[in-house]
Each structure stands twice: as C-alpha cells, then as structure tokens.
Short mmCIF file of C-alpha atoms in Angstrom, two decimals:
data_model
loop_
_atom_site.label_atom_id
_atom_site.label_comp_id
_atom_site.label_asym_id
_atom_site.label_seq_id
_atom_site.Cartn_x
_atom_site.Cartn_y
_atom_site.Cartn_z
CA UNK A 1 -6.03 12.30 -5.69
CA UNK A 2 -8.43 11.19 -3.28
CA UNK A 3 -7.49 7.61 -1.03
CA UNK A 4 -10.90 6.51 1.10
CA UNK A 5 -11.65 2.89 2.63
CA UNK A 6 -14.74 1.84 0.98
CA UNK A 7 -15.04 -1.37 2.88
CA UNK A 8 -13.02 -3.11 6.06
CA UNK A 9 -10.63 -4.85 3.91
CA UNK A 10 -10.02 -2.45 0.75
CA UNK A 11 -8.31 0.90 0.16
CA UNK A 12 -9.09 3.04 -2.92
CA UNK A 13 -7.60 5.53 -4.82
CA UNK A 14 -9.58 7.79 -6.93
CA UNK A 15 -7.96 10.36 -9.58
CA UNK A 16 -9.86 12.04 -12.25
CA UNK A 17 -7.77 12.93 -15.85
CA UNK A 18 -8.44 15.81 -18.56
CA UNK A 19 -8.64 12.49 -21.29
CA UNK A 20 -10.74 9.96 -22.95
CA UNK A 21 -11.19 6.54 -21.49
CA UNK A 22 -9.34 4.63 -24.38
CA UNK A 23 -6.14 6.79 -23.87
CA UNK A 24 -6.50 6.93 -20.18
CA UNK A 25 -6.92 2.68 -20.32
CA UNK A 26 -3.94 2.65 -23.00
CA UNK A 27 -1.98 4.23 -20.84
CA UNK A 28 -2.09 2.17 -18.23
CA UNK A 29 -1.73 -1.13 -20.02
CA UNK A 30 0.58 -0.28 -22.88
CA UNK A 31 4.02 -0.73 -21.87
CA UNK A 32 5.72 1.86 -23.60
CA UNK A 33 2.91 3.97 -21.93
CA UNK A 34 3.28 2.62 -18.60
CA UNK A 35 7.19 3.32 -18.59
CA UNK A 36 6.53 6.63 -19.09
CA UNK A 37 4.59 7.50 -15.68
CA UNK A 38 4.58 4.45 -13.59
CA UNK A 39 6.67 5.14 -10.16
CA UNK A 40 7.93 7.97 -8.49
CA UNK A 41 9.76 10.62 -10.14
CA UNK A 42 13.11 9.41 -9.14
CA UNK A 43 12.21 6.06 -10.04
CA UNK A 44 12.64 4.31 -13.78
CA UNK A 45 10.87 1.47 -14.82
CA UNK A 46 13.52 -0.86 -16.53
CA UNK A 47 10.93 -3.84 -17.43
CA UNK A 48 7.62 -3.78 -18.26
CA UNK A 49 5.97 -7.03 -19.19
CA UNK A 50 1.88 -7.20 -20.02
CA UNK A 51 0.54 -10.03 -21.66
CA UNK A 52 -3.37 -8.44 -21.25
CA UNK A 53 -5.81 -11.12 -21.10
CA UNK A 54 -7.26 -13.36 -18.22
CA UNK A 55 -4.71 -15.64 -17.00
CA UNK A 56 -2.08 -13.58 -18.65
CA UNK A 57 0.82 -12.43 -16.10
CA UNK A 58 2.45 -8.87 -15.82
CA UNK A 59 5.99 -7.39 -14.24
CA UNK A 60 7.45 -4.41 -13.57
CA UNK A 61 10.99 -3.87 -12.54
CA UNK A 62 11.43 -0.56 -11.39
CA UNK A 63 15.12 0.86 -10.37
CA UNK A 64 14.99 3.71 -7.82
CA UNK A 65 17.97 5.96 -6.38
CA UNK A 66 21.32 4.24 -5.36
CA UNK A 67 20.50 1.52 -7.52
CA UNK A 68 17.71 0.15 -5.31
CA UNK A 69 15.07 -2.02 -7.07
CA UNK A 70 11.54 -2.90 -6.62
CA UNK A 71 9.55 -5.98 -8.20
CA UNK A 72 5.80 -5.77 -8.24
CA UNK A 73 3.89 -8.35 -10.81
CA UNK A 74 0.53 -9.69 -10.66
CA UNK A 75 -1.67 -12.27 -12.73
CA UNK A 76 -4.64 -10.36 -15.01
CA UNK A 77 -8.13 -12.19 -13.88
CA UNK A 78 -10.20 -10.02 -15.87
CA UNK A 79 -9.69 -7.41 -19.07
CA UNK A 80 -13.37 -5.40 -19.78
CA UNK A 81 -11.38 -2.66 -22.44
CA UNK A 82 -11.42 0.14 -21.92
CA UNK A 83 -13.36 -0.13 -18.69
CA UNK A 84 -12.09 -2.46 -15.89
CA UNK A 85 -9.16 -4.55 -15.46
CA UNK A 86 -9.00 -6.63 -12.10
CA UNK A 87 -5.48 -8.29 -11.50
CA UNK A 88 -3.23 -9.92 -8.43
CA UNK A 89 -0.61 -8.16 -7.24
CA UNK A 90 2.50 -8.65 -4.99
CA UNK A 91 5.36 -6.32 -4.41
CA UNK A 92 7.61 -9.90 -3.42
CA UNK A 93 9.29 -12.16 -5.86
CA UNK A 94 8.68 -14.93 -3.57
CA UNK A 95 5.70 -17.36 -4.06
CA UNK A 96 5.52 -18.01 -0.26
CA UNK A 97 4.40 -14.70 0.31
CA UNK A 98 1.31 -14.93 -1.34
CA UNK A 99 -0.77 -14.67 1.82
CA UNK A 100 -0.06 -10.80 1.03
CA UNK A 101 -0.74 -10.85 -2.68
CA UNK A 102 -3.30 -8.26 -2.98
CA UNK A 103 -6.13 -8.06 -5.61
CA UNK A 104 -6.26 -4.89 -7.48
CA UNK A 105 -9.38 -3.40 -9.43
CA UNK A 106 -9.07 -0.26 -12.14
CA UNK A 107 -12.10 1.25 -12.98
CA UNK A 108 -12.22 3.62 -15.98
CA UNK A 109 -15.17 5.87 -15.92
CA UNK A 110 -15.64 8.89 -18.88
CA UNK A 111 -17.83 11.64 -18.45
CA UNK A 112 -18.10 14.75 -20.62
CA UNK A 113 -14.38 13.94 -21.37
CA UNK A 114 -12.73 13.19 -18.49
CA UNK A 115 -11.81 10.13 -17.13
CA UNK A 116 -11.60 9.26 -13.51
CA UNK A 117 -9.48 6.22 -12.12
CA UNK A 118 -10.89 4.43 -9.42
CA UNK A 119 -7.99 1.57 -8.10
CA UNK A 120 -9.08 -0.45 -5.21
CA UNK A 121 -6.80 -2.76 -3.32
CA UNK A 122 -8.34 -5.55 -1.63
CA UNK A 123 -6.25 -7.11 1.00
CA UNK A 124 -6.31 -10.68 2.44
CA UNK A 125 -7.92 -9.54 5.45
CA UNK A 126 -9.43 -6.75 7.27
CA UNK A 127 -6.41 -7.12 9.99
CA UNK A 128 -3.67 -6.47 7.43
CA UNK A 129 -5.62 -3.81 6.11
CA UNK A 130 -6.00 -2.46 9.32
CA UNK A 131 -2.36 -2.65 10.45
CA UNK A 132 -1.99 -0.72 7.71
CA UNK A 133 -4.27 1.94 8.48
CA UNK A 134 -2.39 1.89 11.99
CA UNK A 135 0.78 2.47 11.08
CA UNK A 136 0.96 5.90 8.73
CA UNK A 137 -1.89 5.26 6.00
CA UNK A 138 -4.40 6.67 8.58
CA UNK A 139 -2.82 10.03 7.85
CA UNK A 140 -3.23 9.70 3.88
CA UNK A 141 -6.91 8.58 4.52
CA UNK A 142 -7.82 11.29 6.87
CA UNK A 143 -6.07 14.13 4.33
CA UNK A 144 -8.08 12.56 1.39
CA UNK A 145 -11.63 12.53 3.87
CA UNK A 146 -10.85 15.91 4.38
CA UNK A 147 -9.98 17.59 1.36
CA UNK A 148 -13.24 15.70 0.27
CA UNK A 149 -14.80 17.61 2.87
CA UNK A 150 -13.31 20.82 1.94
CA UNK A 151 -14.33 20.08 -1.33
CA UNK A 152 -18.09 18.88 -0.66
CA UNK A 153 -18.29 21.79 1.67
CA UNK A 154 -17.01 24.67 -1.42
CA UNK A 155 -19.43 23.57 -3.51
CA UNK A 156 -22.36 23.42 -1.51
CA UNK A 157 -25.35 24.69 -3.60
CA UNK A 158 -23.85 23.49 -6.78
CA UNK A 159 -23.72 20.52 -8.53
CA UNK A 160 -21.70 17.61 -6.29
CA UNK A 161 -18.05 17.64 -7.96
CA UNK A 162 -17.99 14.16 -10.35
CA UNK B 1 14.28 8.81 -0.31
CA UNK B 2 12.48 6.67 2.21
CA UNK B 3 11.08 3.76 -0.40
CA UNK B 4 14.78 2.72 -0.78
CA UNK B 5 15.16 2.45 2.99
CA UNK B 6 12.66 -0.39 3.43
CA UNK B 7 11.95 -2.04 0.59
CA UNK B 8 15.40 -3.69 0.49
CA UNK B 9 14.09 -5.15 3.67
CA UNK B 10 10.84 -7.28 2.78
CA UNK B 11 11.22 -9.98 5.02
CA UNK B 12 11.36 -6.97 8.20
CA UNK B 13 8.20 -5.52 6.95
CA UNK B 14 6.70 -9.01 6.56
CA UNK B 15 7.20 -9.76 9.91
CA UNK B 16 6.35 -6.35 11.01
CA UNK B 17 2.66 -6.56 9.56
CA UNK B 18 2.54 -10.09 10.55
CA UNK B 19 2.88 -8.95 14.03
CA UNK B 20 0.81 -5.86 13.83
CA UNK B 21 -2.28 -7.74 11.87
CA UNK B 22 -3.51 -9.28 15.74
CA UNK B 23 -5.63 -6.80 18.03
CA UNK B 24 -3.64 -8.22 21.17
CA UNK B 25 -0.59 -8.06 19.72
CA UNK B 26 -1.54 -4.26 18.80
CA UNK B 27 -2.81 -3.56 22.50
CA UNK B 28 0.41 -5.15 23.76
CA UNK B 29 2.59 -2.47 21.68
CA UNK B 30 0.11 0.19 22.53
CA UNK B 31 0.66 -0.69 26.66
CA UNK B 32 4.35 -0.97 26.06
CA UNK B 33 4.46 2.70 23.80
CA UNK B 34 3.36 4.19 27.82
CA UNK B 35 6.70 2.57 29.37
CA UNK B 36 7.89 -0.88 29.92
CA UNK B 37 6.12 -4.12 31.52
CA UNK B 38 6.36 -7.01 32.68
CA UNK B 39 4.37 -10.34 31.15
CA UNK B 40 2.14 -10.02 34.57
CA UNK B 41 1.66 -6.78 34.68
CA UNK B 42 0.37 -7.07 30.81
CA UNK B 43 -1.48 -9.97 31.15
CA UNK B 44 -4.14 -8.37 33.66
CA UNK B 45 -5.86 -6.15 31.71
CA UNK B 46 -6.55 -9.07 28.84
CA UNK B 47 -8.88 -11.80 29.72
CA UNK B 48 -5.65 -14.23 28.93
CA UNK B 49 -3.12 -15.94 30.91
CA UNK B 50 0.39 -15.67 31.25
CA UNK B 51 1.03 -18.22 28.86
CA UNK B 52 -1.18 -16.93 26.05
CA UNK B 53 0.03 -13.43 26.70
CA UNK B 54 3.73 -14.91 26.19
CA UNK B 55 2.89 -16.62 23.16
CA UNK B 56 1.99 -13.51 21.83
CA UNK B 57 4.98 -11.35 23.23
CA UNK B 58 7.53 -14.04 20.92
CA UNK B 59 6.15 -13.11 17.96
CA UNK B 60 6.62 -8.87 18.37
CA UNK B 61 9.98 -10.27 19.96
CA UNK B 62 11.09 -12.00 16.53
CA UNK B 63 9.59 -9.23 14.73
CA UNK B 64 11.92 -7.25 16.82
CA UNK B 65 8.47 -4.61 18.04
CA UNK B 66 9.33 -5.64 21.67
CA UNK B 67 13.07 -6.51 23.47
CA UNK B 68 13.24 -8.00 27.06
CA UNK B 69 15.32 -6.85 29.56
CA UNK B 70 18.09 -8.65 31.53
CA UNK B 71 16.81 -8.93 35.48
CA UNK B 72 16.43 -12.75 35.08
CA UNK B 73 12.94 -12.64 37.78
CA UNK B 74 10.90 -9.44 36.13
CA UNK B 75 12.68 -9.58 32.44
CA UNK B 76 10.43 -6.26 31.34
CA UNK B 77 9.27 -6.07 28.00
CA UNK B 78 9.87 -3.01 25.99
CA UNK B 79 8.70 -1.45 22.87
CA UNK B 80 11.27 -1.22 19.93
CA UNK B 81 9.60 1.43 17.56
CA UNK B 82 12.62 0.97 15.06
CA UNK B 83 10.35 -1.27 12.74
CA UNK B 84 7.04 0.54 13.42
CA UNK B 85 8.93 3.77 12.04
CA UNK B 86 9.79 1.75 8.92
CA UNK B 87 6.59 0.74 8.31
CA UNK B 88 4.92 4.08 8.29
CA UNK B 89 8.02 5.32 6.05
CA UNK B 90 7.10 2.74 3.77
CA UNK B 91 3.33 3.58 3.94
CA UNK B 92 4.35 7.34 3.42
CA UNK B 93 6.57 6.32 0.66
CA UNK B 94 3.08 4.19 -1.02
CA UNK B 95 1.57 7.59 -0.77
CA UNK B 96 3.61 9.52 -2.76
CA UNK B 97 4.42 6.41 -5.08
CA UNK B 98 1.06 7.45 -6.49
CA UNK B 99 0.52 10.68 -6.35
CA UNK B 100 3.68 11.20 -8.56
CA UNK B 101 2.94 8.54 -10.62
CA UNK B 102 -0.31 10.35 -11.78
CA UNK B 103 1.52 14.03 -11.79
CA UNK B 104 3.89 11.97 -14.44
CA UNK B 105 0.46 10.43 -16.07
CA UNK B 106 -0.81 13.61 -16.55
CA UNK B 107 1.35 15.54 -18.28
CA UNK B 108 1.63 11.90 -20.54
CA UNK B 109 -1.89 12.67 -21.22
CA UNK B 110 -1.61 16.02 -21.83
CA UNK B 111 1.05 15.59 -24.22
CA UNK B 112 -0.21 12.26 -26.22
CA UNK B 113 -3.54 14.37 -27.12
CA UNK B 114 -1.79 17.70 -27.84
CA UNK B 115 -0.31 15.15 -30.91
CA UNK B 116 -2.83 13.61 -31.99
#
C-alpha cells in the first residue's frame, strides 16, 4: 500500500490485488462483500447500505472496541462498472459539516490479472489537506515515497513495477 | 486502540483542523511550540497588528491549541498540544484503517477465487 499526494488538495492510496477487476469492483460495492473487509481488524461493520447508481446514497455503521462507533456515508455521483466509482463522503452524521465532506474516486485498473486500486480523496481545500499533512499524515506519505523509492531503486534495469 | 479515542470527539477534531487549516494560525502554534509569548511579542514577526494577530489567537484559544496565562498586563499565550496529539492519533489511526482493511480484502479475494 502506497499513499502519495498527487495534487495540493488530494491524497491517494494505491494497492494492487492478486484478482480480476469484476471481483475486485464486487467487492467493494457488494455489501455482503464489503462487511467482510471494510475497517480495521478490531472493527465490525454492523450496516452496510449501497444503493449503486448516481444520486444513489451509501452508509456504513461500523462498531469498534468498547462499543465505540463510527458513521461514514457518502452520495454515489458516478458508477463506470467495473472501472470507476466517484462518491461524497463524510465521516459526520451532521449535515452542517459538509464543508469537510470529501469526494472520493476508486479506480479499478486490470493488468495480466491483477487489479490495482487507486482511491483518491479530494478535500475542500488545499489548507485542510495540508493541516492534514501537518499533523501525522506527513509520516504515512514520506514511508509510502520511500518504499516507492526503495522499490524504483531494486528494480532498476528491469521493467518499472506496475 | 487510538481510533476510539478521538472519534467520539468530532466536534474537537473539527475545531482542531479548523484552526490548523490557516498558515498564521499554523506559524502562531509553531512560535508558541519554542516557549510561550505574548500577543506583542507574536505579532512582530507577521506583517499584522495586534488586533489581527488576536483575532487569530481566539480561534486556537476555542479550539483549545493555545491557553493564556493569568498576569492580567502580559497574559502569555501558550501552546496546548493536547488536541494536536489527537489529531495525529487520529491520522495514524486513518493509516492503519486501510492498510488492514486491504490485509482483510485480500485474503477475501484469495478465498472467493479459490471457490469459484
């Protein structure tokens, strides 16, 4: 798992999995799937709501250790099966707080087999982004940047890793 | 586990990121880490005055970033990392939110294709 910031106001996650696209898209938008994975591992996801189409509205209720709980839902904008799904997203209940709704784009991409996730979080604006990247995400990035490194640098004079 | 910490605590984190999303609000806090201040004494290195510089200092004060002390003339500002920490906990905790996620989505895969 690789996280980068591909532009000022965005943060990206990249993950590549031993699967075809249409089980690797299934997975994350079928919700007897998405129970199955979605959250930490000491972490259970009690509701999982998708109605998959533009416009259509998802929510997951996921229950943690000592009975904490955590709300994230979203609204789908766009559905391009098995290849792309761009939704909102907001880890708040509250409608006041959408000034830090998020927009969230999966990218499915399949090559010789394998599929590799690309989810990018756009946030409202560079300066929450940023405060963000100030805080404790500026560790995560530079460990990703250099285990890229690492990696670019290991297989020099072979083919660049996919 | 440090996700349950924080996110019980939205509203904190709000108003922590709130706070933290100006660049003078962030040079304020990054002044104050080096030892406490008064609103003069941080006003002359911005190209701001007093007033704006106060402004500023209410918000990290209702975030609760900075406290001001009690000599009624000076009333020095101080950093209060409290909510800082929490942030990066919950940042650290976003982290691993997905890297176990996919650890779990990988076996899934593993095993969905191993039945088919």
């Amino acid at each position: 798992m690789i996280i980068t910031t591909p532009t000022d106001r965005e943060i990206s996650i990249v993950k590549e999995f031993d699967a075809p696209r249409p089980l690797v898209f299934d997975a994350h938008t079928r919700p007897e799937l998405l129970k199955r994975w979605f959250g930490p591992h000491d972490w259970r996801m009690e509701v999982c709501e998708v109605d998959l189409r533009p416009g259509g509205s998802w929510h997951y209720l996921m229950r943690g250790p000592g009975g904490a709980t955590m709300h994230l839902r979203g609204t789908y904008l766009e559905i391009l099966a098995p290849e792309r799904i761009v939704s909102t997203e907001s880890n708040v209940d509250c409608e006041a707080r959408a000034e830090h709704e998020s927009l969230g784009t999966l990218v499915f991409v399949e090559q010789a087999g394998r599929t590799t996730v690309t989810n990018t979080i756009c946030f409202p604006t560079r300066e929450v982004r940023d405060s963000v990247l100030s805080t404790g995400m500026a560790r995560g990035v530079g460990e990703g940047l250099d285990r890229l490194t690492a990696l670019l640098a290991a297989t020099s004079g072979s083919p660049a890793p996919r | 586990m440090e996700l349950t910490a924080t996110l019980d605590q939205p509203e904190q984190l709000d108003a922590t990121f709130a706070a933290l999303a100006d660049p003078t609000r962030r040079a304020i806090l990054a002044r104050l880490a080096r030892g406490e201040a008064s609103v003069k004494e941080l006003a002359e290195p911005f190209a701001m005055t007093q007033p704006a510089i106060s402004k500023h200092l209410k918000v990290l004060e209702r975030a609760g970033l900075v406290s001001r002390g009690r000599d009624a003339q000076r009333r020095p500002c101080r950093l209060e990392a409290q909510p800082l920490r929490d942030a990066t906990t919950w940042l650290a905790g976003y982290r691993r939110f997905w890297s176990e996620s996919y650890e779990r989505l990988e076996s899934l895969l593993g095993e969905l294709q191993e039945n088919q």
